[in-house]
Short mmCIF file of C-alpha atoms in Angstrom, two decimals:
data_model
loop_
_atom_site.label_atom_id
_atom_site.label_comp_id
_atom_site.label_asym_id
_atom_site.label_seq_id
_atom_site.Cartn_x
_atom_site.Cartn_y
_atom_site.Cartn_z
CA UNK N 92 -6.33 -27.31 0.98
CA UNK N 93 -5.41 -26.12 4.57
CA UNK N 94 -7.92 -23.81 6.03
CA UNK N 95 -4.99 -21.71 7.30
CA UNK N 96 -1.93 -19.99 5.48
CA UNK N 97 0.98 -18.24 6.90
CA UNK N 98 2.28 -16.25 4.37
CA UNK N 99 5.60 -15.97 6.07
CA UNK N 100 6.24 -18.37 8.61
CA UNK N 101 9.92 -18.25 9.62
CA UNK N 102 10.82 -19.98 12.34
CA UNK N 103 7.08 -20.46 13.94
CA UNK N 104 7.75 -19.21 16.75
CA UNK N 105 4.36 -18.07 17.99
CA UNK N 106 3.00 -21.44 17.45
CA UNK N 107 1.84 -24.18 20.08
CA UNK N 108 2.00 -27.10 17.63
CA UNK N 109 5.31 -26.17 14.61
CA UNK N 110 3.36 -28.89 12.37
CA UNK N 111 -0.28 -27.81 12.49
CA UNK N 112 -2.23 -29.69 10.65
CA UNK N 113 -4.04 -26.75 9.61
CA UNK N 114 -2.14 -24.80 8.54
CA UNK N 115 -0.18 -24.19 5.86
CA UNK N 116 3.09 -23.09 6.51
CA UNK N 117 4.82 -21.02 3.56
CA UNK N 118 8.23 -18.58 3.10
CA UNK N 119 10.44 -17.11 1.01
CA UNK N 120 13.42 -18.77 2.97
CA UNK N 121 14.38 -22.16 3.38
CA UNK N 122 17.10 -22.20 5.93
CA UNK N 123 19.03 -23.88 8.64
CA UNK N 124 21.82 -22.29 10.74
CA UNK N 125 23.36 -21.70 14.09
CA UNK N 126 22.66 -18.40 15.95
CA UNK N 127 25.26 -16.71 17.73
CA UNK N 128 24.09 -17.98 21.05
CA UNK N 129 24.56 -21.76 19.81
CA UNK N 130 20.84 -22.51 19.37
CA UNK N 131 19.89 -23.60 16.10
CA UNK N 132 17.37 -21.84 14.04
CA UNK N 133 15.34 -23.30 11.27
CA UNK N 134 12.99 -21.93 8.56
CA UNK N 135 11.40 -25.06 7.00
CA UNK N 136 8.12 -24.02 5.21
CA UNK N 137 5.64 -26.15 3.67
CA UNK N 138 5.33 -23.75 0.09
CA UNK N 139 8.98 -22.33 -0.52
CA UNK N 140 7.17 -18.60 -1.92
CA UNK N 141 7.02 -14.67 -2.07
CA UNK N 142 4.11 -13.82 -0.50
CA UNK N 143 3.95 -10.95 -2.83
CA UNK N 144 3.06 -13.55 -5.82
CA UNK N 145 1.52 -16.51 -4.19
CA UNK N 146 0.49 -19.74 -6.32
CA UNK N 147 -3.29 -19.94 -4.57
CA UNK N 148 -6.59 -19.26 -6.36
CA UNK N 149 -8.75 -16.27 -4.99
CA UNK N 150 -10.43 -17.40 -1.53
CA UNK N 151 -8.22 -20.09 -0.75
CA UNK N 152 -8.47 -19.58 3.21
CA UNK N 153 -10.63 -19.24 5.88
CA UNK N 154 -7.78 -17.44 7.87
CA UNK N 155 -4.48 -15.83 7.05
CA UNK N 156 -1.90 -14.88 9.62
CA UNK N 157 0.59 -12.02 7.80
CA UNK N 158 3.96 -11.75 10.27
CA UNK N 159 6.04 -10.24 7.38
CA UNK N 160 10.08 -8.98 7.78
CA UNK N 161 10.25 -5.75 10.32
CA UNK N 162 13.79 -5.03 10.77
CA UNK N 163 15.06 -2.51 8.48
CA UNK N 164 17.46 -3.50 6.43
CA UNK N 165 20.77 -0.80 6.64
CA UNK N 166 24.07 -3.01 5.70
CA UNK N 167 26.64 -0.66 4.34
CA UNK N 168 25.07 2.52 6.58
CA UNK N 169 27.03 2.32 9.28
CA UNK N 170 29.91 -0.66 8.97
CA UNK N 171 33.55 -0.86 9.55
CA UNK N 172 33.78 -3.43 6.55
CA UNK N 173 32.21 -0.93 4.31
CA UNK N 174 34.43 1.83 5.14
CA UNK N 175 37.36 -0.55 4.28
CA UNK N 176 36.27 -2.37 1.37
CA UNK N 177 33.31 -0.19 -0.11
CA UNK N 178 29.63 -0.71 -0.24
CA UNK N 179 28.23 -4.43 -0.62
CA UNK N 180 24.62 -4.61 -2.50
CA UNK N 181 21.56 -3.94 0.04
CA UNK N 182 19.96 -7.42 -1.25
CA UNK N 183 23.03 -9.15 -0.02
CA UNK N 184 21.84 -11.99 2.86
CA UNK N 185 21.94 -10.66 6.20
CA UNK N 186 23.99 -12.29 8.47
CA UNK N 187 22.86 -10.75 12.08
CA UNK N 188 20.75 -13.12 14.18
CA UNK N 189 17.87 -10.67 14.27
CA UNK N 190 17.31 -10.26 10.61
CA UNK N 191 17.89 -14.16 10.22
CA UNK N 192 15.37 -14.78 12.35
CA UNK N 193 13.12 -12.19 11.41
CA UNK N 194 13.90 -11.31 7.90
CA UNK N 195 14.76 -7.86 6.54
CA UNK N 196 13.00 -5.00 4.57
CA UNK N 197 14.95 -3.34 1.80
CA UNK N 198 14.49 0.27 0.42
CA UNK N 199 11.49 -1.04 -1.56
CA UNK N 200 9.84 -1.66 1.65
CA UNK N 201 6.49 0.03 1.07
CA UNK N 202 6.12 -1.39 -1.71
CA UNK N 203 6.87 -5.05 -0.72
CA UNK N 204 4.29 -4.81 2.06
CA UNK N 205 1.18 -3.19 -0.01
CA UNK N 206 1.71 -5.89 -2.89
CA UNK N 207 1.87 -8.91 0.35
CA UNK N 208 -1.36 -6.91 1.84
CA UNK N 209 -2.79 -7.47 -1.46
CA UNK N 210 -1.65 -11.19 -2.09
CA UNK N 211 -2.88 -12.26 1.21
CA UNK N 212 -6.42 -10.75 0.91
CA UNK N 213 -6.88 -11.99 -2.68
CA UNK N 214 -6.26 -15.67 -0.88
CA UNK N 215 -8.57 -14.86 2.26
CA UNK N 216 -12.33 -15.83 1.83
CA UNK N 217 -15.08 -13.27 1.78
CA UNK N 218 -15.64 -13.25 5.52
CA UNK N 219 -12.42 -14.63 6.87
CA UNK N 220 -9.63 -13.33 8.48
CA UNK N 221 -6.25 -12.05 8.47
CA UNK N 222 -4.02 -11.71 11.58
CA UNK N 223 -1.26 -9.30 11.38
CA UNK N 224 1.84 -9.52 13.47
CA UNK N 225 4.11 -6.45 13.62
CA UNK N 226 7.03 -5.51 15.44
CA UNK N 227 7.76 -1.44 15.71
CA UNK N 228 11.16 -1.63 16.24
CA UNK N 229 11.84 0.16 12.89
CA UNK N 230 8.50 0.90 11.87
CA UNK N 231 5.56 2.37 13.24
CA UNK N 232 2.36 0.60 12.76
CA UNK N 233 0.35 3.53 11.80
CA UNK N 234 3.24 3.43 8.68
CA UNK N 235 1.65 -0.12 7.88
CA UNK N 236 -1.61 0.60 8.18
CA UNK N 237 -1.26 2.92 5.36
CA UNK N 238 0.24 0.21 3.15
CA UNK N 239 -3.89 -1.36 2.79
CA UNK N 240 -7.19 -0.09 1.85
CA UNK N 241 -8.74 -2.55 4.61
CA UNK N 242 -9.67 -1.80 7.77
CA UNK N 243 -8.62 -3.45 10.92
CA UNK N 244 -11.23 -4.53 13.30
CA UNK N 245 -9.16 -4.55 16.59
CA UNK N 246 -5.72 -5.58 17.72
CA UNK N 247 -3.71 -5.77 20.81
CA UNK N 248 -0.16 -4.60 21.68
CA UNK N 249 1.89 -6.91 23.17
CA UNK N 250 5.78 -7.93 24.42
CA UNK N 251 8.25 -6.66 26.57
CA UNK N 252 8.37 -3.65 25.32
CA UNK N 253 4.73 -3.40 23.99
CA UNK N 254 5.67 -3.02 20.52
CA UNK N 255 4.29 -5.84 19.07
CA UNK N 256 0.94 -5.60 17.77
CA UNK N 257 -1.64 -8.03 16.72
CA UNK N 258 -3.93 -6.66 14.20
CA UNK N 259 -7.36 -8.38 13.67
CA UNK N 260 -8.96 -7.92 10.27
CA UNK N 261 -11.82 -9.65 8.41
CA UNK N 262 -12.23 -9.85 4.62
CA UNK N 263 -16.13 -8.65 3.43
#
């Protein structure tokens, strides 16, 4: 097994090296399209999963890096298409190029994110680490914390409009 995991990959954006030999690349998503500025986007994970039930046994990694959905979700809020043809299921696949690329979080949001806290430190190692990545566009980081008994160790805010943190923690 890999000694890395990212539990949501997306597009790996972050990453010097999109095949990494060590790591293991996994999402929910399995997807190829073209963004509205012509580029073409692609989510092509090693492990098609919900890292809220991964298939790992306890302790799998040495390191997991957590970059989960942080655009809320709000089709049918505030849409000309609703008011004319009524309101379309929240779960329905979100078609702007920021929640393609980034995912979405539903009403169940909370939820969703304490159960993927859980998943990925069942998989880290005693003494490993996991590296969150979270955007505060929608949601403040102080709301995420909450979401997990563990304690960060440090993290650094980052971006162009320093709202991107990177959250160290280590599994004991």
């Amino acid at each position: 097994m890999k000694p890395i995991l990212d539990a949501c990959c997306g597009g790996k954006m972050f990453y010097f090296d999109k095949s990494d030999k060590r790591v293991l690349f996994q999402d929910i998503r399995k997807i190829k399209t073209t963004l509205c500025d012509g580029r073409i986007f692609e989510v092509s994970p090693d492990v098609q999963c919900d890292f809220t039930d991964m298939p790992y046994e306890d302790g799998t990694f040495s390191m997991v890096v957590f970059d989960p959905p942080h655009l809320v979700y709000s089709r049918g809020k505030k849409s000309k298409m609703v008011d004319m043809y009524g309101s379309l299921s929240e779960r329905a696949r979100p078609t702007g190029y920021q929640q393609i690329k980034y995912g979405a979080l539903y009403s169940d949001w909370r939820d969703m994110l304490s159960k993927g806290f859980k998943e990925c430190f069942r998989v880290l190692k005693s003494g490993g680490f996991l590296i969150l990545k979270w955007n505060e566009t929608d949601v403040k980081v102080s709301e995420i914390l909450k979401l997990t008994p563990e304690k960060p160790v440090f993290g650094h805010i980052s971006g162009k409009r320093s709202n991107t943190h990177w959250i160290c923690f280590m599994k004991d």
